Coordinates of C-alpha atoms in Angstrom, one line a residue:
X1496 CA 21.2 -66.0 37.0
X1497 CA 22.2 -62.9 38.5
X1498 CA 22.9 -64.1 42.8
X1499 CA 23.8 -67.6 41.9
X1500 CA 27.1 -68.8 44.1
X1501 CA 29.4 -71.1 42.5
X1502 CA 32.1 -72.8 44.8
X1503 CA 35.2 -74.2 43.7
X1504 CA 37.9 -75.9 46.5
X1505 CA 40.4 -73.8 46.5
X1506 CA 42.7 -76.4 46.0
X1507 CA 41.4 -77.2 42.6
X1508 CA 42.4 -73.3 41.4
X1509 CA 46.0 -74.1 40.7
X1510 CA 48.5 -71.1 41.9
X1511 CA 49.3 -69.2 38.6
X1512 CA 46.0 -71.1 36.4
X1513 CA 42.8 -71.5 35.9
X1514 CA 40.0 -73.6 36.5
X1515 CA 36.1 -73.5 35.1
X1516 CA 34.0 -73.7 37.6
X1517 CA 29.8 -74.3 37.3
X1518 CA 26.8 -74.5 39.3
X1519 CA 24.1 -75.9 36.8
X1520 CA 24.0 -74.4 33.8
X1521 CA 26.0 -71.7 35.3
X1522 CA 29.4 -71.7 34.6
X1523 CA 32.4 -69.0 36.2
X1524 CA 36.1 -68.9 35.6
X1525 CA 38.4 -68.8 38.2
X1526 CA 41.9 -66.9 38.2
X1527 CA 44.7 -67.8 41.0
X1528 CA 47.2 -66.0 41.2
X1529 CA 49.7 -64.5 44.2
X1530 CA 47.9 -61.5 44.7
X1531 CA 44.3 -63.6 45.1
X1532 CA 41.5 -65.8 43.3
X1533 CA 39.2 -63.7 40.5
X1534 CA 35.9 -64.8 38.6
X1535 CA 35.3 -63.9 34.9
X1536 CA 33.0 -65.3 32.4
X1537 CA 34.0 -68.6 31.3
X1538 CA 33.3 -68.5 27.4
X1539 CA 34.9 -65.9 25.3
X1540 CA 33.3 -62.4 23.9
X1541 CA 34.3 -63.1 20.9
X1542 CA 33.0 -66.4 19.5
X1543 CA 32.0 -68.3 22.7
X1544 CA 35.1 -70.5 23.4
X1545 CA 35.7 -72.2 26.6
X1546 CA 38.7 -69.6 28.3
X1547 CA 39.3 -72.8 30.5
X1548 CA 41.2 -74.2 27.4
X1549 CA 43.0 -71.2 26.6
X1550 CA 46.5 -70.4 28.1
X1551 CA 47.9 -67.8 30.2
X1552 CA 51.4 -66.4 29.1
X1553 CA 52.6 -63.8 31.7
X1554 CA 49.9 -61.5 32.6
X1555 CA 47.7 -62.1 29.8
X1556 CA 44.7 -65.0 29.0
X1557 CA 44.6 -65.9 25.6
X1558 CA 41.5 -67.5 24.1
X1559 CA 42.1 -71.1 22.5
X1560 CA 40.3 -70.6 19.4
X1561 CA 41.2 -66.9 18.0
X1562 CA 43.7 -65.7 20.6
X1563 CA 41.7 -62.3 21.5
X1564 CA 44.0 -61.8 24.8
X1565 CA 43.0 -60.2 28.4
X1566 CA 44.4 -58.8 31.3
X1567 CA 44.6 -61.3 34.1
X1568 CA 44.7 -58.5 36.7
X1569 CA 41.2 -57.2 35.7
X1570 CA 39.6 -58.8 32.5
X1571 CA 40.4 -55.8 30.2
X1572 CA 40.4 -56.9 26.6
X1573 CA 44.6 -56.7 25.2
X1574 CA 44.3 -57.8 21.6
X1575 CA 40.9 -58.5 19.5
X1576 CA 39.0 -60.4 17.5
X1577 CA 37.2 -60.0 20.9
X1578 CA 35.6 -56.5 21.3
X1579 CA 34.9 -56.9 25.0
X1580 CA 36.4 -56.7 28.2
X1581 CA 35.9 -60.5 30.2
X1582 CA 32.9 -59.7 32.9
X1583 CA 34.2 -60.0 36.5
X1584 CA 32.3 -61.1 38.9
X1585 CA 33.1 -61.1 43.0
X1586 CA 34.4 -63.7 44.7
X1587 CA 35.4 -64.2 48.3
X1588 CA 37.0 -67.1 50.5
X1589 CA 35.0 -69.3 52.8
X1590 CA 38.0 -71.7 54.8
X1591 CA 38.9 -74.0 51.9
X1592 CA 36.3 -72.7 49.1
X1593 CA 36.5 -69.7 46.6
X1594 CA 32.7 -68.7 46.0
X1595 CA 31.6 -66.4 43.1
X1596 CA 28.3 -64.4 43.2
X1597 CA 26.8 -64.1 39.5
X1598 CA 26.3 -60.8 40.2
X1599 CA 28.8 -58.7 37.5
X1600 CA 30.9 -56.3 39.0
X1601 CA 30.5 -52.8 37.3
X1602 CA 32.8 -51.9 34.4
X1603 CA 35.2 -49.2 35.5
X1604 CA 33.5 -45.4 34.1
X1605 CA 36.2 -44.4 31.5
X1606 CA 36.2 -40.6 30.5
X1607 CA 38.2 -39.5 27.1
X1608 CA 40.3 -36.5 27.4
X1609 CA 40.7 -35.1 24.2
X1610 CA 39.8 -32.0 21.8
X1611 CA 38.5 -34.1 19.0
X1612 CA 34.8 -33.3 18.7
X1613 CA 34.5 -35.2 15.4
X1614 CA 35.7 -38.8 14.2
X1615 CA 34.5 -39.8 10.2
X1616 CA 35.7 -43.6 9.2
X1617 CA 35.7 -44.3 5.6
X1618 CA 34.6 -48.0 5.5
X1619 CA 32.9 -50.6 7.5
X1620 CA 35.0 -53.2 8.2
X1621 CA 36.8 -54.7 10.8
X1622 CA 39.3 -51.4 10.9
X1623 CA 36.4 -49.5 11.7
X1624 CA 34.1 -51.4 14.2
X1625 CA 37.4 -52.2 16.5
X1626 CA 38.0 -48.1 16.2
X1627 CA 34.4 -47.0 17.5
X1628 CA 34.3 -50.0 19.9
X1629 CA 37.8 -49.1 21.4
X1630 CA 36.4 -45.1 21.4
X1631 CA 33.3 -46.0 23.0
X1632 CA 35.0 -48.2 25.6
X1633 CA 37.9 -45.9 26.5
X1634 CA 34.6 -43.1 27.6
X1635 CA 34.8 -41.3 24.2
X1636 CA 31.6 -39.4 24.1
X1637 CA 32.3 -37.2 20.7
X1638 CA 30.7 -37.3 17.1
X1639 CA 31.3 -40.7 15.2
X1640 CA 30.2 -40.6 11.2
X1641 CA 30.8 -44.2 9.6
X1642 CA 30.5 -44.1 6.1
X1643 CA 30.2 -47.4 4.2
X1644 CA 29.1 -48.6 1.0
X1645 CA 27.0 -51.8 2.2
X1646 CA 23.4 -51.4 3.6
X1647 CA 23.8 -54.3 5.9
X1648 CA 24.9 -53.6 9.4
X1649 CA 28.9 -54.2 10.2
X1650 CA 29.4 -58.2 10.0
X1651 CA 32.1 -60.6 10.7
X1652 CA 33.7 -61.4 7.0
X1653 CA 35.7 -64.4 8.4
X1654 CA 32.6 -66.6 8.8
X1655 CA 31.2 -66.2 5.3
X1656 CA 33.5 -68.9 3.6
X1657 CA 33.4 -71.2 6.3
X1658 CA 30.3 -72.3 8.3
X1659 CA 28.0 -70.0 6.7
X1660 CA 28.2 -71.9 3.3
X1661 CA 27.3 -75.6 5.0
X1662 CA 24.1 -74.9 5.0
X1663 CA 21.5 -72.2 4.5
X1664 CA 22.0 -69.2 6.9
X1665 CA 20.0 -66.3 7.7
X1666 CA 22.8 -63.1 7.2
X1667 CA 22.2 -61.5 10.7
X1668 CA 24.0 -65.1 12.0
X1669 CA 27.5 -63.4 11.2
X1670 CA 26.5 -59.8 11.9
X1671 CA 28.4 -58.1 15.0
X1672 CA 25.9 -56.3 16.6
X1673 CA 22.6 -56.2 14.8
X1674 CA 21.9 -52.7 16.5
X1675 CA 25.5 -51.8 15.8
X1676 CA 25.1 -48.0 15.1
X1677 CA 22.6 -47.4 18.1
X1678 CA 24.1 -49.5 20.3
X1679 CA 27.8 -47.3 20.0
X1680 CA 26.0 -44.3 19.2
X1681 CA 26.9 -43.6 15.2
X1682 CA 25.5 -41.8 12.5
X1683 CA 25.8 -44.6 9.9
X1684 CA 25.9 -43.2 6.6
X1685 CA 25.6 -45.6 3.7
X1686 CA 26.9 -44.8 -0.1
X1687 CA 29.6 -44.9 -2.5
X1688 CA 32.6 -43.1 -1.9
X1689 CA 34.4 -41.1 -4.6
X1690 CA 36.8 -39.4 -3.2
X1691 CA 38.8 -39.1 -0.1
X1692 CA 40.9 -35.7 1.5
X1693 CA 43.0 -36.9 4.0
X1694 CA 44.6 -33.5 4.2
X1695 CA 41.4 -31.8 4.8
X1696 CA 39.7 -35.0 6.8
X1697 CA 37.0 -34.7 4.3
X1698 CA 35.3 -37.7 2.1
X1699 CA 33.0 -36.7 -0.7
X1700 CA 29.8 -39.5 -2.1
X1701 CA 28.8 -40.1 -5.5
X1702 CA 25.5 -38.4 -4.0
X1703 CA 27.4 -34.9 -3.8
X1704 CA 27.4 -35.5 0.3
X1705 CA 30.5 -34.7 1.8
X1706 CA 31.5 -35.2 5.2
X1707 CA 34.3 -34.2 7.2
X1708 CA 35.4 -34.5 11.3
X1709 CA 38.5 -33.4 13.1
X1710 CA 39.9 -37.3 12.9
X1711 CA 39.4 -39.4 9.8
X1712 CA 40.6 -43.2 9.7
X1713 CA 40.0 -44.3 5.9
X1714 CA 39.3 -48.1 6.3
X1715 CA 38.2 -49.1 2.8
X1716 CA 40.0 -52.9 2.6
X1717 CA 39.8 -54.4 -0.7
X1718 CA 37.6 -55.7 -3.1
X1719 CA 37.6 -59.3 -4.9
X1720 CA 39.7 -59.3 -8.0
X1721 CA 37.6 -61.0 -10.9
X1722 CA 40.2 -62.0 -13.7
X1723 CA 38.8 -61.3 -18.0
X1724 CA 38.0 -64.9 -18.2
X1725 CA 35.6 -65.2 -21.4
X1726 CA 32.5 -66.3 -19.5
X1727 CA 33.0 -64.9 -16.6
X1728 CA 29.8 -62.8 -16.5
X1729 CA 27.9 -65.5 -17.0
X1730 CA 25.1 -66.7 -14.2
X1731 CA 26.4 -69.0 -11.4
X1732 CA 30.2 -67.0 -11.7
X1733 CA 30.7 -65.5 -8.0
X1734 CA 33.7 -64.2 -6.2
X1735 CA 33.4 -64.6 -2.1
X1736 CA 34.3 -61.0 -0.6
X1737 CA 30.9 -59.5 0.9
X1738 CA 27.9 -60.8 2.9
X1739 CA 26.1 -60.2 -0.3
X1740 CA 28.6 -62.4 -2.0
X1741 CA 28.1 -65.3 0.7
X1742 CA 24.1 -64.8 0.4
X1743 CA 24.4 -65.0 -3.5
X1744 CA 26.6 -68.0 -3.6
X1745 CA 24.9 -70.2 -0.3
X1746 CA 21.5 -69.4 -2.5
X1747 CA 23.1 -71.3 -5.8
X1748 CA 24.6 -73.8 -4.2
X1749 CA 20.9 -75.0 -2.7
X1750 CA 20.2 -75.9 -6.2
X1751 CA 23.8 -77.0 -7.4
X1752 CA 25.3 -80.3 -7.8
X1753 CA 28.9 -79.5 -9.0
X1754 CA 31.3 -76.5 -7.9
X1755 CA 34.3 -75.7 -9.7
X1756 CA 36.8 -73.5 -7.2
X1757 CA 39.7 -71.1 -9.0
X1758 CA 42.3 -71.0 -6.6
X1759 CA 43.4 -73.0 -3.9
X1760 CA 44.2 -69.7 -1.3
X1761 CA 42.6 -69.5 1.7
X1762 CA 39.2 -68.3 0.6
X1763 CA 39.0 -71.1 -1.8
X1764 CA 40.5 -74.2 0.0
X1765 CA 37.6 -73.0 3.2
X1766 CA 34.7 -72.7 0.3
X1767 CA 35.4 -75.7 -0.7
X1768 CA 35.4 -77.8 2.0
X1769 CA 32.0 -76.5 3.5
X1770 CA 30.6 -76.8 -0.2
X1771 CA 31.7 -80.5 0.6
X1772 CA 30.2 -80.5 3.8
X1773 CA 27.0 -79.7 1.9
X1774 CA 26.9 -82.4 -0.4
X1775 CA 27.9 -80.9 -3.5
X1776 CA 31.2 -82.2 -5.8
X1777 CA 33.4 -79.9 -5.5
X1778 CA 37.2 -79.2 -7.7
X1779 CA 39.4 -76.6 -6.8
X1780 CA 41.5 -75.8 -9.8
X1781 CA 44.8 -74.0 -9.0
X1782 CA 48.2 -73.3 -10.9
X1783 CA 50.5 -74.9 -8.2
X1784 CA 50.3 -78.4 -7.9
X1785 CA 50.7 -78.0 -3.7
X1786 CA 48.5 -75.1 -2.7
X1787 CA 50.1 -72.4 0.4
X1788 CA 53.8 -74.3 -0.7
X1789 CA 55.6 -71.1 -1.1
X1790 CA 53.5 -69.5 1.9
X1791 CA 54.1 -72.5 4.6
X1792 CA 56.4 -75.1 2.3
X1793 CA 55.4 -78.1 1.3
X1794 CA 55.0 -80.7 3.5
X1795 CA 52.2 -78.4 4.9
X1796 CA 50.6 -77.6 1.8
X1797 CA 50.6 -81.5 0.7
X1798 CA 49.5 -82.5 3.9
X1799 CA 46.6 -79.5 3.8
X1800 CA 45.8 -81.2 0.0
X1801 CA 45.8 -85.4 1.1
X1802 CA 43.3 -83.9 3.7
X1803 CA 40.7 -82.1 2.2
X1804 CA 41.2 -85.0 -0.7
X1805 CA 40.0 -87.2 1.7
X1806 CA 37.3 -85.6 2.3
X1807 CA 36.2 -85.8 -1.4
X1808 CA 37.9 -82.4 -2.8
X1809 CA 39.2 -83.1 -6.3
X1810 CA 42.3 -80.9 -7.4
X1811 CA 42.9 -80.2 -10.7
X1812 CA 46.3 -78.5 -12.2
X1813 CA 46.6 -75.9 -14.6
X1814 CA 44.9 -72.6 -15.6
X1815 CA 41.3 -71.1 -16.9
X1816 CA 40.9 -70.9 -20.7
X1817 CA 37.4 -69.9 -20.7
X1818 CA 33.9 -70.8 -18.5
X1819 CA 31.5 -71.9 -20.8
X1820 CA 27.7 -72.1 -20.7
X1821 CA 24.9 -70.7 -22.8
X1822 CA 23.2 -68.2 -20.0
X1823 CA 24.5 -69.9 -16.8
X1824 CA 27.8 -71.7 -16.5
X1825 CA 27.5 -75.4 -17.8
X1826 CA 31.9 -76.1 -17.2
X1827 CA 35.4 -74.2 -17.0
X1828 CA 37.4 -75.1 -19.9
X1829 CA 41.3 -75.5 -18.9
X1830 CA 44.3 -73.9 -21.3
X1831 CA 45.1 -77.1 -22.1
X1832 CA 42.2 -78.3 -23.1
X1833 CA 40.1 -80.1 -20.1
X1834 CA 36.8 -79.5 -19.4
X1835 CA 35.6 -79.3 -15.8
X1836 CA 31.3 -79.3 -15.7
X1837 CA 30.3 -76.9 -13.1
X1838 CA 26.9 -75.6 -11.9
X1839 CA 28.8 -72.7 -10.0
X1840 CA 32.3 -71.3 -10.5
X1841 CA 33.8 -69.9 -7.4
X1842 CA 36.8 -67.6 -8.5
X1843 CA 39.1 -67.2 -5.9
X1844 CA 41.9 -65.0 -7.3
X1845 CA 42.7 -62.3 -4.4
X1846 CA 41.7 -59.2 -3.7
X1847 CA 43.1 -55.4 -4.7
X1848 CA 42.9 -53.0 -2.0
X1849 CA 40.8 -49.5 -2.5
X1850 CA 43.3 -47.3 -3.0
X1851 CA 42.1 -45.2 -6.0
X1852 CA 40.1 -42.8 -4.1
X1853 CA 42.2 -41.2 -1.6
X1854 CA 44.3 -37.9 -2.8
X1855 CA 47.6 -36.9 -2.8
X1856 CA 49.1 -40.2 -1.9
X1857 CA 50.8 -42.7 -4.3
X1858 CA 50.2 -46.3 -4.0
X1859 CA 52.9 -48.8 -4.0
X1860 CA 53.5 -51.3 -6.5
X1861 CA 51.2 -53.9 -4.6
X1862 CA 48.4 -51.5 -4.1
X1863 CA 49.3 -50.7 -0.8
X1864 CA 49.9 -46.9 0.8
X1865 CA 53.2 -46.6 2.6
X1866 CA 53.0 -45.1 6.2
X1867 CA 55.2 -45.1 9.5
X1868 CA 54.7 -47.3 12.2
X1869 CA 51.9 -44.3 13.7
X1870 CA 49.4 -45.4 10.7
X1871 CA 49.4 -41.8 10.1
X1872 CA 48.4 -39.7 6.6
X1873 CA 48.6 -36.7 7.4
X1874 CA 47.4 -34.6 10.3
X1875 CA 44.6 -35.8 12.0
X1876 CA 44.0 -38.3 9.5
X1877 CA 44.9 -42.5 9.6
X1878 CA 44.9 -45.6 7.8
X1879 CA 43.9 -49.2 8.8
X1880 CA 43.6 -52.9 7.0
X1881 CA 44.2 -54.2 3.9
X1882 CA 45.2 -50.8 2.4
X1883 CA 48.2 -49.8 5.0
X1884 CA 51.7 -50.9 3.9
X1885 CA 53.5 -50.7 7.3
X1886 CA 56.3 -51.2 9.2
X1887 CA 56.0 -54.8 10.7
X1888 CA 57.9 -54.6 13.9
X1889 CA 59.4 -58.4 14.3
X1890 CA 60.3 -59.1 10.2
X1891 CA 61.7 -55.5 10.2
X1892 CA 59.5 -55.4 6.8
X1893 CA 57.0 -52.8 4.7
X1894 CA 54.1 -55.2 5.0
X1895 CA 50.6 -55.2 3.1
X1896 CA 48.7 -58.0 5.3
X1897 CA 45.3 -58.7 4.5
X1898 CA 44.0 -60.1 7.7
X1899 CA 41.0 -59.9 9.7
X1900 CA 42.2 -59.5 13.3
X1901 CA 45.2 -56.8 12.0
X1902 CA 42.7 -54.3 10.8
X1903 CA 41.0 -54.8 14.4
X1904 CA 44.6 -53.9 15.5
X1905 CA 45.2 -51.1 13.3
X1906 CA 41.4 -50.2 14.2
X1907 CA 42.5 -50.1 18.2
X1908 CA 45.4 -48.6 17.6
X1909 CA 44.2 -45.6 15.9
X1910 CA 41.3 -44.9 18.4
X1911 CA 44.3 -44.9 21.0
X1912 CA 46.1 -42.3 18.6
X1913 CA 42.9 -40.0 18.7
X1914 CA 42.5 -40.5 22.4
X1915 CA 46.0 -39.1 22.4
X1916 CA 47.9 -42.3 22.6
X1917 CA 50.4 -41.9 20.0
X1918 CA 53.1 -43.9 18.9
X1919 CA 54.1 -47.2 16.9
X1920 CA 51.9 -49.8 16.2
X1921 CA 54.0 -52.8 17.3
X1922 CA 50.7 -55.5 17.1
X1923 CA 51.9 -59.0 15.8
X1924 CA 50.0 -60.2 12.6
X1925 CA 47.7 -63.4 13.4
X1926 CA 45.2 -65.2 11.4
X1927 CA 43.2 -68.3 11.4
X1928 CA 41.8 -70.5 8.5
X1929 CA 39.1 -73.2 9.2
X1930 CA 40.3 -75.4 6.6
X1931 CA 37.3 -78.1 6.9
X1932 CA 37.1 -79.4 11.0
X1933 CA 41.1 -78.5 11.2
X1934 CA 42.1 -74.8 12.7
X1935 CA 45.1 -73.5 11.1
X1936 CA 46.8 -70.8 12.9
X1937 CA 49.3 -68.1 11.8
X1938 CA 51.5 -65.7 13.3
X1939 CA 54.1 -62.6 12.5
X1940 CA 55.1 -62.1 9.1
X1941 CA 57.3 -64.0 7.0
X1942 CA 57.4 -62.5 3.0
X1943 CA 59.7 -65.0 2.1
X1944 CA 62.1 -67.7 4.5
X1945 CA 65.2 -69.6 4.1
X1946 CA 64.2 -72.8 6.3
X1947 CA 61.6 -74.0 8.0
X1948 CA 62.2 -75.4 11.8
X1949 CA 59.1 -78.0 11.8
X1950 CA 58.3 -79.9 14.9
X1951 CA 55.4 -82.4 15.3
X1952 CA 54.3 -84.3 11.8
X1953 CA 52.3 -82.3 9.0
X1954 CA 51.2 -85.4 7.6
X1955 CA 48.8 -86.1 10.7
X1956 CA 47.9 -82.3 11.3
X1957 CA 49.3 -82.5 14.2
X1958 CA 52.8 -79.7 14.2
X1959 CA 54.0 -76.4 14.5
X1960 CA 56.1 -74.7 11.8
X1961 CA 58.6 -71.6 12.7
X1962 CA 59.6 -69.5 9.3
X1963 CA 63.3 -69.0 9.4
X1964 CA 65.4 -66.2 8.0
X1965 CA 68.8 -66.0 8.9
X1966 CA 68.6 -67.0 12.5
X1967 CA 65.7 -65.4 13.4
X1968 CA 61.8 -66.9 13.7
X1969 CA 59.7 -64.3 12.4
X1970 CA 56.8 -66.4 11.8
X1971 CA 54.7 -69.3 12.4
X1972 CA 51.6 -72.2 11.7
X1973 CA 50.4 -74.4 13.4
X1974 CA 47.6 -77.2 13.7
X1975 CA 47.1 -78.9 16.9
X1976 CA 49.7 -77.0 18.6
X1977 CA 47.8 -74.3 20.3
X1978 CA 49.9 -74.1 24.0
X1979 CA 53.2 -73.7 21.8
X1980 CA 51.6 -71.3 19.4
X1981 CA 50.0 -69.2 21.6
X1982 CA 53.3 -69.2 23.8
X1983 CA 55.3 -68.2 20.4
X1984 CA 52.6 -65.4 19.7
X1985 CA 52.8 -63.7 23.3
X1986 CA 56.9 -64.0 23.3
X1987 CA 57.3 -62.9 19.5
X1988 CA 55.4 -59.7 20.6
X1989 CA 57.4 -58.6 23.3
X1990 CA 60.6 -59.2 21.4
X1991 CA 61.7 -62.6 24.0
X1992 CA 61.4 -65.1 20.9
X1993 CA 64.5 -67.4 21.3
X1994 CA 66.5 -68.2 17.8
X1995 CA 65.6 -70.2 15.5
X1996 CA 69.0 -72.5 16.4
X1997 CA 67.5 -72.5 20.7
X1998 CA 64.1 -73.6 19.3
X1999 CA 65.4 -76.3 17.2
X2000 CA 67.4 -77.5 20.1
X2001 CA 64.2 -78.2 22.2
X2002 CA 63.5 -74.2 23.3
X2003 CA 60.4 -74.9 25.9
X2004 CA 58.5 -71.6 24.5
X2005 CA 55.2 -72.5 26.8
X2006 CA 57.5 -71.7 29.6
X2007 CA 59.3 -68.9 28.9
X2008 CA 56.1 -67.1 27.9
X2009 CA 54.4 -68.1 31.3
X2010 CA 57.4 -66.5 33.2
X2011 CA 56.9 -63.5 30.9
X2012 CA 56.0 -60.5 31.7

């Protein structure tokens, strides 16, 4: 309630932390620092997590659950998935007390200085929304076209194979801003693209439209791969990419008993816990014995396995021969000769980015289109997401990384590069999996590794593991780690990561990072 005064003793504000403070319902929290005591909302933007638990490396606060990270000085949003500065509210000293007034303090008037008059963005993703939120935030007051193939409004992708599948969910639950395109002022255009000019920042639809702007940032991610299984257009066969996707395959599995899963990636392994947590039987069938073994080793990927087991997953080995069933799917029939009864089949095999359509570039052999660290195409004219194969600062690799919160960075970075703010992009790769009621976090890149440093034990979900080539860290996962994590993620981007031979001597990452800059 806007003029509500929450106290805290000043003594309870630690010098250099944080404390949550509440009056009611109310609830404020409070920054100390040597230059004073400040007052921001306590939950995140993002997804409502308590900042009280997060941790502050240097001068940043990360949030515990999805590390979107903020400027301790001010509030100011560093790194997504949040797509909001932190409120700030006023506080002032009364003898031994710091009181906040619920009253928010103004967000500072940005103004854009630049001659682009026009911005189109090809795709509707998380590329996209983080470059009109990060325009429209920075005082950009230009011409924004967002062209898109999906009807629905701009949603969050990351819930639909988690949460979203326990039980049945209304779509506008995962959706961003339900008014996005009035709310940040964009023509939202909707229809299938057929073509793409980067050199003339021009995009032609299958309607004969065409559209083009003085900036273009082509953002069209990827699209679920559906293997020629015989069967596999059969009813009850989904893949799990769009909202439409989730909709379709929440809406089967009301009436469902038995799911079969292809593929024990991330997509998968989430599905099919959630499918659990719903009450249906649920097999994931997968070619590796271990699922994520070559991606994190395997004493995470078995400890990942014994867990969801426990919670009634049943894995099966081997590879699809057929999915059978007269008009609807009755089983999936194994290459060697098993035969798993399914209601639904949920294929999980990847996704190939959407490459085809943009002209006068090559794609690599992964799909991918190779650019410089500045994202750039040609003049003008960008690329974000799943489709940019990119210089990944700490691995020193080309990388193709299909993650949520990366396109959001790519996303930010190119609105900067419009605004006039060129330069590399030098944002370290995170992601997050809810793998059942465990969080599994991810950081930097690692294509391949020649050890693992592993500290903690996998076996209880309780460790952190750093990725090891030569003797440098260049990635890591955690579960139940989140101070050590979060302290690796803010060192690993500003280049202060310690070798892998100081961290497996006992390296105390936490407080390096808080002595940071």
């Amino acid at each position: 309630m806007p003029g509500t005064e929450i106290r805290l003793a000043l003594d309870a504000i630690p010098m250099g932390g944080m404390t949550e403070g509440a009056a009611g319902d109310e609830k404020v929290l409070f920054v100390r620092d040597a230059s004073g005591v400040r007052a921001f909302q306590a939950k995140c933007p993002h997804l409502g997590a308590p900042l009280a638990k997060g941790e502050i490396c240097g001068g940043r606060l990360y949030c515990p659950w999805h590390k979107a990270a903020f400027a301790l000085a001010d509030g100011s949003l560093e790194e997504p998935p949040a797509l909001e500065s932190l409120t700030r509210y006023p506080v002032r000293i009364e003898g031994s007390d710091a009181v906040a007034t619920l009253t928010p303090e103004p967000a500072p008037m940005q103004t854009a200085h630049t001659p682009v008059a026009r911005v189109l963005i090809v795709g509707a993703g998380a590329a996209a929304v983080a470059c009109v939120k990060t325009l429209r935030r920075e005082g950009y007051d230009g011409h924004i076209t967002l062209v898109g193939r999906e009807a629905h409004p701009p949603y969050d992708r990351t819930k639909l194979s988690k949460q979203f599948l326990a039980k049945p969910t209304p779509p506008e639950k995962v959706l961003i801003e339900p008014d996005f395109a009035q709310a940040n002022r964009v023509e939202r255009v909707t229809g299938d693209v057929t073509g793409v000019d980067p050199a003339r920042r021009a995009v032609t639809l299958a309607d004969g439209r065409t559209f083009e702007a003085d900036a273009i940032l082509v953002a069209t991610g990827s699209r679920a791969v559906m293997p020629d299984f015989p069967g596999k257009d059969l009813g009850g066969v989904f893949t799990l990419r769009s909202l439409d996707d989730a909709v379709r395959v929440s809406e089967a599995a009301g009436e469902a008993k038995s799911v079969v899963v292809v593929g024990a990636g991330f997509i998968g392994l989430e599905a099919a816990a959630f499918l659990t947590k719903r009450g249906l039987s649920v097999t994931v069938l997968a070619r590796e014995d271990i699922p994520f073994a070559k991606r994190f080793g395997e004493a995470v990927g078995a400890a990942l396995k014994r867990y969801h087991a426990g919670n009634g997953v049943t894995f099966e080995t081997g590879s699809v021969a057929r999915i059978t069933g007269t008009d609807r799917v009755e089983a999936v029939e194994t290459e060697d000769g098993r035969r798993l009864p399914a209601d639904i089949v949920l294929v999980g095999a990847g996704a190939r980015p959407e490459t085809g359509l943009i002209g006068g570039v090559t794609p690599d052999e992964d799909g991918g289109l190779t650019v410089g660290g500045d994202l750039r195409l040609a003049e003008g004219a960008w690329i974000a997401g799943d489709i940019a194969a990119f210089p990944e600062t700490a691995s020193g690799e080309t990388a193709r990384i299909e993650h949520w919160r990366l396109a959001q960075q790519h996303g930010t970075h190119v609105a900067h590069a419009i605004l006039g703010r060129g330069g590399a992009f030098t944002g370290v790769p995170f992601f997050w999996s809810n793998q059942g009621d465990k969080r599994l976090d991810y950081g930097g890149y690692a294509k391949g590794f020649d050890r693992i440093v592993l500290q903690g034990d996998p076996a209880a979900l309780d460790f952190i593991a750093y990725y090891v080539t030569g003797d440098r860290v260049t990635a890591a996962c955690s579960i139940g780690r989140n101070k050590a994590f979060t302290a690796f993620l803010h060192l690993l981007g500003l280049g202060r990561l310690p070798s892998a031979a100081e961290i497996e001597a006992g390296a105390d990452l936490p407080a390096l990072a808080t002595s940071s800059p």
